[in-house]
Structure formats: C-alpha cells, structure tokens
Amino acid sequence: MARLGRLNHVGIATPSIAEGLRLYRDLLGGTVSREPFDLPAQGVRVCFVDTPNSQVELLEPLGENSPILKFLEKNPAGGQHHVCFEVADIHAAKADMEAKGCRVLGEPRIGAHGTPVIFVHPKDMGGTLIELMETPRGDH
Amino acid sequence: MARLGRLNHVGIATPSIAEGLRLYRDLLGGTVSREPFDLPAQGVRVCFVDTPNSQVELLEPLGENSPILKFLEKNPAGGQHHVCFEVADIHAAKADMEAKGCRVLGEPRIGAHGTPVIFVHPKDMGGTLIELMETPRGDH
C-alpha cells in the first residue's frame, strides 16, 4: 500500500437506525445530509452521520442473512463494527493486502459511497474488521 | 451539544504497539509522526498513526489496572476500543451528556493530545465507548 488514505468512516452496528440517529445526531450533534438507504448486496440498511472531517456509518440489519444480525447476536445493543479507509485503487490494494498474507473477504463490490470496496479479515488485522474503499473521483 | 466536532481518532486496543504499527503503518501505509508514549493516568501506552484527515490511536496495556487488560481478556487479538470526537468545551459537553441521561465515567482529565477528555458509558451510547476531547487551542 503506497499511503493510507482518509479515514472515511467508522461503521457502527445498531438494531435500529432511528436509535442510532437519536445518539449520533440528536444527542451528540452530528449532521445528516442523506436519508437512510438500503444496500442489499451487503445486507445492510445505512445512514451516514457527518462530522466536519469524517463520518459515522450507522448499519442496521437488512434481510435474513445480514452480517449485522450475527454481530447483534453477540452485541445486542450494537457497537463498533468496522473502520473504513480510502485507497487510490481498490484492485491494487486487494493485491497488495493478499501479497502481505491478509485474507480479503470476496471480490471488490460497490459500497455505500458508490465506489468499490473490500473487507479485510479481522483475524489478519488485530481483531478489527477493515474496509478499504476506493476514493470517489473528484473528491479530495 | 451544539455541534459534533471532528472525529479525532479511533482507539484500537492491541497486545503490542509494535504489532499495531506493523498493521497500520507498515502494512496499510499510515504515517507516524510521534514516538509511542505512556499515559499513566489512563493506564495505557499510546501511539498515533496518522491518516490525511484523522488518526488511529494504538493502545497497549500499561500497569496492572489498565482497562486495556480487561478488553484484551475478552478480545485477545485486540480490536476497536473507542471512538473520539472533538468538542469545543469539555465541561459543557459533560453537563450536556449528563442532562440527557448519559453516564460520564469520572471527571475530565488530560488526554493523549494534552486537552481534557471524558468517556461516556457504552451502555448509554449503543454499545460504543465514546471519548469526547476538547479541541486543542490553535487547531482548526
């Protein structure tokens, strides 16, 4: 990896986006500029809460095979699910991570910001699920 | 809370800062501009890894009563420990969070960036341990 990009967002699993918005928007004072939306390919319903430099991604289960359902079985109140960093080229990043012995979960697919993403296995990343996301063109 | 400030850092617990640096600096390509240092008041040894907009805070246990020891008992490989947001005034933030029914863990104390911080109980924040940190003067 040439250089780690922006910390795009922290993914927070929640049983209810409405409850997540109560905490991150109403209580902490984050801003929401886009309505919640479904991301069926990843089995999640998503809502971003903006901070001046980054975002919190609230993740609610979508469908019976949602990975968030398994997370909530272990953590019924929700909690930190993943951290997402930007990279310049997702295919180069995937090849680089695999060359360094990290397991990448599946092929790149379109993520919540419309650019391809991959996930790296937490067992190869010190217990943290890492999402790598190609920087949207025109940004930054 | 008037308005949520910057996502200052994500706190990642690790059994070894050296191992954390292998992942976040050597493997992912983050940069390190300050040597690891002890924060005895919080029972942690700390190293920040910079991204262009934010930071990862690697946390290693320091002392026998380190809160990181308890975390590592449950998560031996380490993992996401907390998320830190900036606020303009830590005392106002504490009063505001308590008025909204959130438990604040102790009194404000000096954090890793030299300004006062508080932690909000994860049971009141959807399972996520939230650190609020007063924005360093002169920054932003």
Short mmCIF file of N, CA, C and O in Angstrom, two decimals, chain A residues 1 3-7 10 12 23-24 26-31 51-56 77-83 85 96-97 100 102 124-128 130 132, chain B residues 1 3-7 10 12 23-24 26-31 51-56 77-83 85 96-97 100 102 124-128 130 132:
data_model
loop_
_atom_site.label_atom_id
_atom_site.label_comp_id
_atom_site.label_asym_id
_atom_site.label_seq_id
_atom_site.Cartn_x
_atom_site.Cartn_y
_atom_site.Cartn_z
N MET A 1 0.87 -1.19 0.00
CA MET A 1 0.00 0.00 0.00
C MET A 1 0.89 1.22 0.00
O MET A 1 1.74 1.38 0.87
N ARG A 3 0.20 4.60 0.43
CA ARG A 3 -0.04 5.51 1.53
C ARG A 3 -1.51 5.38 1.93
O ARG A 3 -2.37 5.40 1.07
N LEU A 4 -1.73 5.23 3.22
CA LEU A 4 -3.10 5.10 3.70
C LEU A 4 -3.88 6.38 3.43
O LEU A 4 -3.40 7.48 3.72
N GLY A 5 -5.09 6.24 2.90
CA GLY A 5 -5.92 7.40 2.61
C GLY A 5 -6.74 7.84 3.82
O GLY A 5 -6.48 7.43 4.96
N ARG A 6 -7.74 8.65 3.56
CA ARG A 6 -8.57 9.22 4.62
C ARG A 6 -9.28 8.14 5.42
O ARG A 6 -9.64 7.08 4.90
N LEU A 7 -9.50 8.42 6.70
CA LEU A 7 -10.40 7.60 7.50
C LEU A 7 -11.81 8.01 7.06
O LEU A 7 -12.33 9.03 7.53
N VAL A 10 -16.36 5.37 10.38
CA VAL A 10 -16.43 4.28 11.36
C VAL A 10 -17.80 3.66 11.21
O VAL A 10 -18.82 4.37 11.25
N ILE A 12 -20.83 1.63 12.61
CA ILE A 12 -21.43 1.31 13.92
C ILE A 12 -22.69 0.49 13.67
O ILE A 12 -23.63 0.97 13.01
N LEU A 23 -28.76 8.96 19.03
CA LEU A 23 -27.48 9.11 19.72
C LEU A 23 -26.54 10.06 18.97
O LEU A 23 -25.99 10.99 19.54
N TYR A 24 -26.30 9.78 17.68
CA TYR A 24 -25.24 10.49 16.96
C TYR A 24 -25.69 11.83 16.38
O TYR A 24 -24.87 12.72 16.22
N ASP A 26 -29.06 13.54 17.36
CA ASP A 26 -29.80 14.35 18.31
C ASP A 26 -29.00 14.60 19.58
O ASP A 26 -29.01 15.71 20.12
N LEU A 27 -28.29 13.59 20.06
CA LEU A 27 -27.61 13.72 21.34
C LEU A 27 -26.20 14.31 21.16
O LEU A 27 -25.84 15.27 21.82
N LEU A 28 -25.41 13.73 20.24
CA LEU A 28 -24.03 14.23 20.06
C LEU A 28 -23.97 15.44 19.13
O LEU A 28 -23.00 16.20 19.19
N GLY A 29 -24.95 15.60 18.27
CA GLY A 29 -24.96 16.80 17.43
C GLY A 29 -24.33 16.63 16.05
O GLY A 29 -23.92 17.61 15.43
N GLY A 30 -24.24 15.39 15.55
CA GLY A 30 -23.80 15.19 14.18
C GLY A 30 -24.88 15.63 13.19
O GLY A 30 -26.03 15.84 13.58
N THR A 31 -24.50 15.77 11.93
CA THR A 31 -25.46 16.20 10.93
C THR A 31 -25.72 15.07 9.93
O THR A 31 -24.85 14.24 9.68
N THR A 51 -19.41 14.27 10.50
CA THR A 51 -18.63 15.15 11.37
C THR A 51 -17.86 16.06 10.41
O THR A 51 -17.86 15.83 9.20
N PRO A 52 -17.18 17.10 10.90
CA PRO A 52 -16.52 18.03 9.97
C PRO A 52 -15.47 17.36 9.08
O PRO A 52 -15.18 17.86 7.99
N ASN A 53 -14.89 16.24 9.52
CA ASN A 53 -13.80 15.63 8.76
C ASN A 53 -14.05 14.20 8.32
O ASN A 53 -13.24 13.63 7.60
N SER A 54 -15.12 13.57 8.81
CA SER A 54 -15.31 12.15 8.57
C SER A 54 -16.78 11.81 8.79
O SER A 54 -17.62 12.72 8.84
N GLN A 55 -17.09 10.54 8.89
CA GLN A 55 -18.49 10.13 9.05
C GLN A 55 -18.61 8.93 9.99
O GLN A 55 -17.68 8.14 10.12
N VAL A 56 -19.78 8.83 10.59
CA VAL A 56 -20.21 7.60 11.25
C VAL A 56 -21.22 6.94 10.33
O VAL A 56 -22.14 7.60 9.85
N ALA A 77 -26.86 -4.54 21.92
CA ALA A 77 -27.06 -3.09 21.88
C ALA A 77 -26.42 -2.47 20.66
O ALA A 77 -26.63 -1.29 20.37
N GLY A 78 -25.60 -3.25 19.94
CA GLY A 78 -24.82 -2.70 18.83
C GLY A 78 -23.41 -2.40 19.27
O GLY A 78 -22.99 -2.79 20.36
N GLY A 79 -22.67 -1.70 18.41
CA GLY A 79 -21.29 -1.35 18.74
C GLY A 79 -20.46 -1.14 17.48
O GLY A 79 -20.98 -1.17 16.36
N GLN A 80 -19.15 -0.96 17.69
CA GLN A 80 -18.25 -0.69 16.58
C GLN A 80 -18.09 -1.93 15.71
O GLN A 80 -17.66 -2.97 16.19
N HIS A 81 -18.39 -1.80 14.42
CA HIS A 81 -18.39 -2.92 13.51
C HIS A 81 -17.16 -2.94 12.60
O HIS A 81 -16.55 -3.98 12.38
N HIS A 82 -16.77 -1.80 12.03
CA HIS A 82 -15.59 -1.75 11.17
C HIS A 82 -15.06 -0.33 11.07
O HIS A 82 -15.72 0.63 11.50
N VAL A 83 -13.85 -0.21 10.51
CA VAL A 83 -13.26 1.10 10.21
C VAL A 83 -12.93 1.10 8.73
O VAL A 83 -12.37 0.13 8.21
N PHE A 85 -11.03 2.94 5.50
CA PHE A 85 -10.02 3.86 5.00
C PHE A 85 -10.11 3.93 3.48
O PHE A 85 -10.42 2.93 2.82
N ASP A 96 -2.20 -6.05 -2.99
CA ASP A 96 -1.16 -5.74 -2.01
C ASP A 96 -1.44 -6.43 -0.67
O ASP A 96 -0.55 -7.04 -0.06
N MET A 97 -2.70 -6.35 -0.22
CA MET A 97 -3.05 -6.97 1.06
C MET A 97 -2.86 -8.48 0.99
O MET A 97 -2.35 -9.11 1.92
N LYS A 100 0.63 -9.56 1.18
CA LYS A 100 1.16 -9.45 2.54
C LYS A 100 0.52 -10.47 3.48
O LYS A 100 0.68 -10.39 4.70
N CYS A 102 -2.80 -11.19 3.99
CA CYS A 102 -4.10 -10.90 4.59
C CYS A 102 -5.23 -11.49 3.75
O CYS A 102 -5.20 -11.42 2.52
N ASP A 124 -6.63 -11.11 10.51
CA ASP A 124 -5.34 -10.67 9.96
C ASP A 124 -5.06 -9.21 10.28
O ASP A 124 -4.02 -8.67 9.85
N MET A 125 -5.99 -8.55 10.98
CA MET A 125 -5.85 -7.12 11.24
C MET A 125 -6.03 -6.79 12.72
O MET A 125 -6.65 -5.79 13.08
N GLY A 126 -5.49 -7.65 13.58
CA GLY A 126 -5.52 -7.36 15.01
C GLY A 126 -6.92 -7.25 15.59
O GLY A 126 -7.14 -6.46 16.52
N GLY A 127 -7.85 -8.03 15.05
CA GLY A 127 -9.19 -8.06 15.64
C GLY A 127 -10.15 -7.01 15.12
O GLY A 127 -11.31 -6.98 15.53
N THR A 128 -9.69 -6.16 14.22
CA THR A 128 -10.56 -5.10 13.68
C THR A 128 -10.92 -5.42 12.23
O THR A 128 -10.04 -5.70 11.41
N ILE A 130 -11.50 -4.31 8.76
CA ILE A 130 -11.07 -3.14 8.00
C ILE A 130 -11.76 -3.13 6.63
O ILE A 130 -11.69 -4.12 5.90
N LEU A 132 -11.64 -1.23 3.01
CA LEU A 132 -10.88 -0.33 2.15
C LEU A 132 -11.80 0.10 1.01
O LEU A 132 -12.50 -0.74 0.42
N MET B 1 -25.49 19.36 23.19
CA MET B 1 -24.28 19.50 22.39
C MET B 1 -24.59 20.39 21.19
O MET B 1 -25.51 20.10 20.42
N ARG B 3 -22.75 21.16 18.36
CA ARG B 3 -22.46 20.54 17.07
C ARG B 3 -21.29 19.59 17.27
O ARG B 3 -20.29 19.97 17.89
N LEU B 4 -21.43 18.38 16.78
CA LEU B 4 -20.36 17.40 16.93
C LEU B 4 -19.12 17.86 16.18
O LEU B 4 -19.19 18.28 15.03
N GLY B 5 -17.96 17.76 16.84
CA GLY B 5 -16.71 18.17 16.21
C GLY B 5 -16.07 17.05 15.41
O GLY B 5 -16.71 16.03 15.10
N ARG B 6 -14.82 17.24 15.10
CA ARG B 6 -14.07 16.30 14.26
C ARG B 6 -14.03 14.90 14.90
O ARG B 6 -13.99 14.76 16.12
N LEU B 7 -14.00 13.88 14.05
CA LEU B 7 -13.69 12.54 14.50
C LEU B 7 -12.17 12.53 14.69
O LEU B 7 -11.42 12.38 13.74
N VAL B 10 -9.83 6.94 16.13
CA VAL B 10 -10.41 5.65 16.52
C VAL B 10 -9.39 4.97 17.42
O VAL B 10 -8.21 4.86 17.05
N ILE B 12 -7.77 1.81 19.03
CA ILE B 12 -7.64 0.38 18.73
C ILE B 12 -6.77 -0.25 19.82
O ILE B 12 -5.60 0.12 19.97
N LEU B 23 0.72 -3.41 11.40
CA LEU B 23 -0.51 -3.41 10.62
C LEU B 23 -0.84 -2.04 10.03
O LEU B 23 -1.10 -1.91 8.83
N TYR B 24 -0.85 -1.01 10.88
CA TYR B 24 -1.39 0.29 10.45
C TYR B 24 -0.34 1.17 9.76
O TYR B 24 -0.69 1.98 8.91
N ASP B 26 3.12 -0.23 8.58
CA ASP B 26 3.89 -0.96 7.57
C ASP B 26 2.97 -1.59 6.52
O ASP B 26 3.29 -1.57 5.33
N LEU B 27 1.85 -2.13 6.97
CA LEU B 27 1.00 -2.87 6.04
C LEU B 27 0.01 -1.93 5.33
O LEU B 27 -0.09 -1.93 4.10
N LEU B 28 -0.72 -1.12 6.10
CA LEU B 28 -1.72 -0.24 5.48
C LEU B 28 -1.11 1.06 4.95
O LEU B 28 -1.69 1.70 4.08
N GLY B 29 0.02 1.47 5.50
CA GLY B 29 0.68 2.66 4.96
C GLY B 29 0.36 3.97 5.66
O GLY B 29 0.53 5.05 5.09
N GLY B 30 -0.10 3.90 6.92
CA GLY B 30 -0.26 5.12 7.70
C GLY B 30 1.10 5.69 8.10
O GLY B 30 2.12 5.01 7.99
N THR B 31 1.09 6.93 8.56
CA THR B 31 2.35 7.58 8.96
C THR B 31 2.36 7.81 10.47
O THR B 31 1.32 7.98 11.10
N THR B 51 -3.74 9.40 9.43
CA THR B 51 -4.29 9.37 8.08
C THR B 51 -4.41 10.85 7.67
O THR B 51 -4.23 11.74 8.51
N PRO B 52 -4.72 11.13 6.40
CA PRO B 52 -4.76 12.54 6.00
C PRO B 52 -5.76 13.39 6.78
O PRO B 52 -5.59 14.62 6.87
N ASN B 53 -6.81 12.79 7.33
CA ASN B 53 -7.85 13.59 7.99
C ASN B 53 -8.07 13.24 9.44
O ASN B 53 -8.85 13.92 10.12
N SER B 54 -7.46 12.17 9.94
CA SER B 54 -7.78 11.70 11.29
C SER B 54 -6.63 10.81 11.78
O SER B 54 -5.54 10.83 11.19
N GLN B 55 -6.87 10.07 12.83
CA GLN B 55 -5.82 9.23 13.39
C GLN B 55 -6.38 7.91 13.91
O GLN B 55 -7.55 7.82 14.28
N VAL B 56 -5.50 6.91 13.95
CA VAL B 56 -5.74 5.69 14.69
C VAL B 56 -4.87 5.77 15.94
O VAL B 56 -3.68 6.09 15.86
N ALA B 77 -6.80 -10.74 20.56
CA ALA B 77 -6.06 -10.18 19.43
C ALA B 77 -6.11 -8.66 19.40
O ALA B 77 -5.41 -8.02 18.63
N GLY B 78 -6.98 -8.08 20.25
CA GLY B 78 -7.22 -6.64 20.21
C GLY B 78 -8.48 -6.34 19.41
O GLY B 78 -9.25 -7.24 19.06
N GLY B 79 -8.70 -5.04 19.13
CA GLY B 79 -9.87 -4.63 18.37
C GLY B 79 -10.25 -3.20 18.68
O GLY B 79 -9.54 -2.49 19.39
N GLN B 80 -11.40 -2.81 18.11
CA GLN B 80 -11.85 -1.43 18.26
C GLN B 80 -12.28 -1.18 19.71
O GLN B 80 -13.17 -1.85 20.22
N HIS B 81 -11.68 -0.18 20.34
CA HIS B 81 -11.91 0.10 21.75
C HIS B 81 -12.81 1.31 21.98
O HIS B 81 -13.71 1.28 22.81
N HIS B 82 -12.59 2.40 21.25
CA HIS B 82 -13.44 3.59 21.40
C HIS B 82 -13.34 4.47 20.17
O HIS B 82 -12.49 4.28 19.31
N VAL B 83 -14.26 5.44 20.09
CA VAL B 83 -14.23 6.46 19.05
C VAL B 83 -14.19 7.82 19.74
O VAL B 83 -14.94 8.04 20.70
N PHE B 85 -14.47 11.96 19.51
CA PHE B 85 -14.93 13.16 18.80
C PHE B 85 -14.48 14.40 19.57
O PHE B 85 -14.43 14.39 20.80
N ASP B 96 -23.96 18.55 29.41
CA ASP B 96 -24.98 18.27 28.40
C ASP B 96 -25.29 16.77 28.33
O ASP B 96 -26.46 16.36 28.31
N MET B 97 -24.22 15.94 28.30
CA MET B 97 -24.44 14.50 28.21
C MET B 97 -25.17 14.00 29.46
O MET B 97 -26.08 13.16 29.36
N LYS B 100 -28.76 14.73 29.48
CA LYS B 100 -29.50 13.87 28.55
C LYS B 100 -29.53 12.42 29.03
O LYS B 100 -29.90 11.51 28.29
N CYS B 102 -26.94 10.42 30.09
CA CYS B 102 -25.79 9.54 29.83
C CYS B 102 -24.83 9.56 31.01
O CYS B 102 -24.56 10.60 31.59
N ASP B 124 -24.92 3.62 27.45
CA ASP B 124 -25.79 4.75 27.10
C ASP B 124 -25.54 5.22 25.67
O ASP B 124 -26.17 6.19 25.21
N MET B 125 -24.63 4.56 24.96
CA MET B 125 -24.26 5.01 23.61
C MET B 125 -24.30 3.84 22.62
O MET B 125 -23.42 3.72 21.75
N GLY B 126 -25.30 2.99 22.75
CA GLY B 126 -25.49 1.92 21.77
C GLY B 126 -24.31 0.96 21.67
O GLY B 126 -24.01 0.45 20.59
N GLY B 127 -23.65 0.71 22.80
CA GLY B 127 -22.60 -0.30 22.83
C GLY B 127 -21.22 0.20 22.44
O GLY B 127 -20.26 -0.57 22.44
N THR B 128 -21.11 1.48 22.12
CA THR B 128 -19.80 2.04 21.72
C THR B 128 -19.28 2.96 22.83
O THR B 128 -20.00 3.85 23.29
N ILE B 130 -17.55 6.05 23.87
CA ILE B 130 -17.31 7.33 23.21
C ILE B 130 -16.41 8.20 24.07
O ILE B 130 -16.68 8.41 25.25
N LEU B 132 -14.97 12.01 24.39
CA LEU B 132 -15.11 13.40 23.92
C LEU B 132 -13.87 14.16 24.38
O LEU B 132 -13.45 14.04 25.53
#
